[in-house]
Coordinates of C-alpha atoms and ligand atoms in Angstrom, one line a residue:
X26 CA 0.0 0.3 0.2
X27 CA 2.7 1.9 0.8
X28 CA 4.7 1.9 -2.6
X29 CA 1.2 1.9 -3.8
X30 CA 1.0 5.6 -3.1
X31 CA 4.3 6.8 -2.8
X32 CA 4.4 6.1 -7.0
X33 CA 0.1 7.0 -7.6
X34 CA 2.2 10.6 -5.5
X35 CA 5.6 10.6 -7.6
X36 CA 3.1 10.6 -10.6
X37 CA 0.0 12.1 -9.8
X38 CA 0.1 15.4 -11.1
X39 CA 1.1 18.9 -8.0
X40 CA -2.3 20.5 -7.4
X41 CA -1.4 23.5 -6.0
X42 CA 1.1 25.9 -7.1
X43 CA 2.4 28.7 -9.1
X44 CA 3.0 26.1 -12.0
X45 CA -0.5 24.8 -11.6
X46 CA -3.2 26.4 -13.4
X47 CA -5.7 25.4 -15.1
X48 CA -9.6 27.8 -15.3
X49 CA -12.6 26.4 -13.9
X50 CA -14.4 23.9 -14.7
X51 CA -18.5 24.2 -15.8
X52 CA -19.3 23.0 -11.8
X53 CA -16.9 25.8 -10.7
X54 CA -17.7 28.8 -8.8
X55 CA -15.9 31.5 -8.6
X56 CA -15.6 35.7 -7.1
X57 CA -16.3 39.1 -8.2
X58 CA -12.2 38.5 -6.7
X59 CA -9.6 38.2 -9.7
X60 CA -7.6 37.8 -6.9
X61 CA -9.4 34.8 -5.8
X62 CA -10.7 33.3 -8.7
X63 CA -6.1 33.1 -9.7
X64 CA -6.0 30.7 -6.1
X65 CA -8.8 29.0 -7.0
X66 CA -7.3 28.4 -10.7
X67 CA -4.0 27.3 -9.3
X68 CA -5.8 25.2 -6.8
X69 CA -4.2 27.8 -3.4
X70 CA -8.3 27.7 -3.1
X71 CA -10.0 24.4 -4.0
X72 CA -10.1 24.4 -7.4
X73 CA -14.3 24.3 -7.8
X74 CA -14.3 27.3 -5.3
X75 CA -17.0 25.9 -2.8
X76 CA -16.8 25.7 0.6
X77 CA -13.4 27.2 1.6
X78 CA -12.2 27.1 5.4
X79 CA -10.9 29.7 7.3
X80 CA -7.4 27.5 7.4
X81 CA -7.9 26.4 3.7
X82 CA -8.5 31.0 2.9
X83 CA -5.7 31.6 5.9
X84 CA -2.9 29.3 4.6
X85 CA -4.2 30.3 0.8
X86 CA -3.2 33.5 1.9
X87 CA 0.2 32.5 3.1
X88 CA 1.4 29.8 1.1
X89 CA 0.5 32.9 -2.2
X90 CA 0.5 36.5 -1.2
X91 CA 2.6 36.2 2.2
X92 CA -0.2 37.8 3.9
X93 CA 0.0 37.1 8.0
X94 CA -2.8 34.0 9.6
X95 CA -4.0 37.4 11.4
X96 CA -5.4 39.6 8.3
X97 CA -6.2 36.4 6.3
X98 CA -9.2 35.3 9.0
X99 CA -9.8 38.9 9.2
X100 CA -10.7 38.6 5.5
X101 CA -12.5 35.3 6.2
X102 CA -15.0 36.1 8.6
X103 CA -15.7 39.2 6.2
X104 CA -16.7 36.8 3.8
X105 CA -18.6 34.3 5.9
X106 CA -21.4 37.5 6.1
X107 CA -21.7 36.9 2.0
X108 CA -23.1 33.2 3.1
X109 CA -26.5 33.1 3.7
X110 CA -27.0 30.1 5.5
X111 CA -26.9 31.7 9.0
X112 CA -24.0 31.6 10.9
X113 CA -21.9 30.2 8.0
X114 CA -18.5 28.8 9.1
X115 CA -17.3 29.0 5.2
X116 CA -18.2 30.3 1.6
X117 CA -18.1 29.7 -1.6
X118 CA -15.8 31.6 -4.0
X119 CA -20.1 32.8 -5.5
X120 CA -21.8 33.5 -2.6
X121 CA -19.3 37.1 -2.5
X122 CA -21.4 38.6 -5.2
X123 CA -23.9 38.7 -2.9
X124 CA -24.9 41.8 -4.3
X125 CA -24.5 45.2 -1.1
X126 CA -23.0 43.1 1.3
X127 CA -19.8 42.7 0.1
X128 CA -19.7 42.8 -3.2
X129 CA -20.7 46.7 -4.6
X130 CA -20.9 49.0 -8.0
X131 CA -18.0 50.4 -9.5
X132 CA -15.2 48.0 -10.1
X133 CA -12.4 47.7 -11.3
X134 CA -13.4 44.7 -13.6
X135 CA -17.1 43.6 -13.0
X136 CA -20.3 45.4 -14.0
X137 CA -22.5 47.2 -11.5
X138 CA -25.5 45.0 -11.2
X139 CA -28.1 46.9 -12.7
X140 CA -26.7 46.1 -15.9
X141 CA -25.3 42.6 -15.7
X142 CA -23.2 40.4 -13.9
X143 CA -20.8 41.6 -11.5
X144 CA -18.8 37.8 -10.9
X145 CA -17.2 37.9 -13.9
X146 CA -15.0 39.9 -16.1
X147 CA -16.2 42.5 -18.0
X148 CA -13.7 43.8 -21.1
X149 CA -15.5 47.4 -21.3
X150 CA -15.4 48.4 -17.4
X151 CA -11.4 47.2 -17.2
X152 CA -11.0 49.0 -20.1
X153 CA -12.0 52.2 -18.4
X154 CA -9.7 51.9 -14.9
X155 CA -6.5 51.0 -16.9
X156 CA -6.6 54.2 -19.1
X157 CA -5.3 55.7 -15.6
X158 CA -2.7 53.4 -14.9
X159 CA -0.6 55.3 -17.7
X160 CA 3.1 54.5 -17.1
X161 CA 4.7 51.1 -17.1
X162 CA 5.1 50.9 -13.2
X163 CA 1.7 51.6 -11.7
X164 CA 1.6 53.9 -9.0
X165 CA -0.9 54.8 -5.5
X166 CA -2.1 58.1 -7.3
X167 CA -3.4 56.3 -10.6
X168 CA -5.3 53.6 -8.7
X169 CA -6.7 56.3 -6.9
X170 CA -7.9 57.9 -10.1
X171 CA -8.7 55.0 -11.3
X172 CA -11.2 54.2 -8.5
X173 CA -12.8 57.6 -9.1
X174 CA -12.6 57.6 -12.5
X175 CA -15.5 54.2 -11.8
X176 CA -17.3 55.9 -9.3
X177 CA -17.2 58.6 -11.1
X178 CA -18.4 56.6 -14.3
X179 CA -21.6 54.8 -12.2
X180 CA -22.7 57.2 -10.1
X181 CA -23.4 59.5 -13.9
X182 CA -24.5 55.9 -15.7
X183 CA -26.3 53.8 -13.9
X184 CA -30.3 55.2 -11.5
X185 CA -30.1 52.4 -8.7
X186 CA -26.5 53.0 -7.7
X187 CA -25.7 52.1 -4.7
X188 CA -22.6 52.1 -1.6
X189 CA -23.1 51.6 1.5
X190 CA -19.2 52.5 3.9
X191 CA -18.5 48.8 4.3
X192 CA -18.6 49.0 -0.5
X193 CA -16.8 52.3 0.0
X194 CA -14.3 50.8 3.0
X195 CA -14.1 47.9 0.8
X196 CA -13.1 49.9 -2.6
X197 CA -10.2 51.7 -0.9
X198 CA -8.8 47.6 0.4
X199 CA -9.6 46.6 -3.3
X200 CA -7.5 49.2 -5.1
X201 CA -4.1 48.9 -2.1
X202 CA -4.4 45.5 -2.5
X203 CA -3.3 45.0 -6.7
X204 CA -0.4 47.1 -6.4
X205 CA 0.7 46.8 -2.5
X206 CA -0.9 43.4 -2.0
X207 CA 0.1 41.6 -5.2
X208 CA 2.2 44.7 -6.2
X209 CA 5.3 46.2 -3.6
X210 CA 4.8 46.8 -0.2
X211 CA 7.6 48.9 -0.1
X212 CA 7.6 50.8 -2.7
X213 CA 4.1 51.6 -3.5
X214 CA 4.1 50.4 -7.0
X215 CA 3.0 47.9 -9.2
X216 CA 4.2 46.8 -12.6
X217 CA 1.2 47.8 -15.6
X218 CA 1.6 43.9 -17.0
X219 CA 1.9 42.1 -14.1
X220 CA -1.5 43.7 -12.2
X221 CA -3.2 43.6 -16.5
X222 CA -2.8 39.5 -16.6
X223 CA -3.7 38.9 -13.7
X224 CA -7.1 41.1 -14.3
X225 CA -7.7 39.3 -17.6
X226 CA -6.7 36.0 -16.9
X227 CA -6.6 35.7 -13.0
X228 CA -2.6 32.9 -13.4
X229 CA -0.1 34.7 -11.7
X230 CA 2.2 36.0 -14.5
X231 CA 5.5 34.4 -13.1
X232 CA 6.5 35.0 -17.7
X233 CA 6.7 39.0 -16.5
X234 CA 8.9 38.4 -13.9
X235 CA 5.8 38.4 -11.0
X236 CA 7.5 36.7 -7.7
X237 CA 5.2 35.6 -4.8
X238 CA 6.6 38.9 -2.3
X239 CA 9.0 38.2 -0.6
X240 CA 8.2 40.9 2.8
X241 CA 5.1 39.3 5.0
X242 CA 2.1 41.5 4.0
X243 CA 0.0 42.7 7.5
X244 CA -3.4 44.8 8.4
X245 CA -1.2 47.8 9.3
X246 CA -0.3 48.0 6.3
X247 CA -3.3 47.6 3.8
X248 CA -4.7 49.8 6.7
X249 CA -2.2 52.4 5.9
X250 CA -2.7 52.2 1.8
X251 CA -6.0 52.3 1.9
X252 CA -5.6 55.7 3.9
X253 CA -3.2 57.1 1.6
X254 CA -5.4 56.3 -1.3
X255 CA -8.6 58.4 0.6
X256 CA -6.0 61.2 0.7
X257 CA -4.6 61.2 -2.8
X258 CA -8.6 60.9 -4.0
X259 CA -9.8 64.3 -5.3
X260 CA -6.1 66.3 -5.4
X261 CA -8.1 68.7 -6.9
X262 CA -8.3 71.4 -3.5
X263 CA -8.1 74.1 -2.7
X264 CA -4.2 75.1 -1.1
X265 CA -3.4 74.9 2.0
X266 CA -5.1 77.6 4.4
X267 CA -7.0 78.8 2.1
X268 CA -11.1 78.0 4.7
X269 CA -12.6 76.9 1.9
X270 CA -10.7 73.4 2.1
X271 CA -10.2 73.3 5.2
X272 CA -14.4 72.7 5.5
X273 CA -14.3 70.7 2.7
X274 CA -11.4 68.3 4.2
X275 CA -13.5 68.2 7.5
X276 CA -16.7 67.5 5.3
X277 CA -14.6 64.2 3.5
X278 CA -13.7 63.6 7.3
X279 CA -17.0 62.9 8.4
X280 CA -18.4 61.3 4.3
X281 CA -15.8 58.6 5.4
Ligands
HEM28 C1 -13.1 42.2 -5.1 C2 -13.5 39.9 -1.1 C3 -9.1 38.6 -0.6 C4 -8.3 42.1 -4.5 C5 -13.4 41.1 -4.5 C6 -14.6 41.3 -4.2 C7 -15.4 41.1 -3.1 C8 -14.0 40.2 -2.5 C9 -16.6 40.7 -2.2 C10 -15.6 42.2 -5.3 C11 -16.2 44.3 -4.5 C12 -16.7 44.3 -6.2 O1 -16.0 44.7 -6.2 O2 -17.9 44.2 -6.4 C13 -11.7 39.5 -0.5 C14 -12.0 38.2 -0.4 C15 -10.3 38.1 -0.2 C16 -10.5 38.6 -0.9 C17 -13.3 37.9 1.1 C18 -10.4 37.6 1.2 C19 -10.6 36.3 2.0 C20 -8.0 39.5 -2.0 C21 -6.3 39.8 -1.9 C22 -6.6 41.3 -3.3 C23 -7.4 41.6 -3.6 C24 -5.8 39.1 -0.9 C25 -3.9 40.8 -2.7 C26 -4.4 42.2 -5.2 C27 -8.9 42.7 -4.7 C28 -9.5 43.0 -5.8 C29 -10.4 43.5 -6.3 C30 -11.2 42.0 -5.6 C31 -7.6 44.2 -6.6 C32 -11.3 44.0 -7.2 C33 -11.7 44.0 -8.3 C34 -12.5 44.7 -9.3 O3 -13.4 45.7 -9.1 O4 -13.5 44.6 -10.3 N1 -11.6 41.3 -3.6 N2 -10.8 39.4 -2.1 N3 -9.1 40.9 -2.4 N4 -10.7 42.1 -4.4 FE1 -11.0 41.0 -3.7
MG29 MG1 -18.9 44.6 -7.6

């Protein structure tokens, strides 16, 4: 028996890893989150995308992205709130698309619920986002500009536009994440080719030079960059010392 297991494991494919990737099959489910889909396509999360536990989530985020388990556990708690079953202790990737819990309008690569499917990649929406990534290296300022542009477009075109306080916090978190979780948290930048590949293929772009971040990513890093994006949003501010500037800033702080 032991020999059989050894022989079998020697020939069986590795089920999870950066070199393992396959797209979702007809019975697999996916999320409105390009990163969780990528993790499932590589097998760090179950490829079927269903009934994902806390431990599996923490391990996947840690092994693929060096996200510490405290932050992984914190994100898992949000994910379970989208599972319609009461007192759920797991979630499926498609639960995350339940509109108005975590999923929100003005996504970077998905339609608003009013217009269509919030789970699948939308080329037109993503073209708008990409138009704000104006250099080979995407900066936090560019991420802030893209985020705000998508919100402006949704407000102008979607008669049922909505953004809850939690949804809004997630928009900051997501824009920070593609730059500093997937990219470089020290410089606050990411290569445009990497992030485009991630969104468009839901695959880690190792062939473009991407590798797993060497530094551990923690909750404090996320908070710092979310705050920075907030500060870099609405850059058309009256100069410092001007009374208008102070009242605008106060209003923005109250709304945030
Ligand atoms: C989008 C959940 C981890 C990057 C989303 C959305 C949800 C979500 C619900 C959809 C929001 C919307 O656009 O309507 C989660 C959960 C995670 C997780 C529960 C962990 C357990 C990550 C990580 C990254 C990431 C580690 C790192 C890059 C993104 C990005 C979007 C997104 C960039 C925006 C997609 C878009 O606007 O089109 N995530 N996510 N997420 N997530 Fe995640
Ligand atoms: Mg959305």
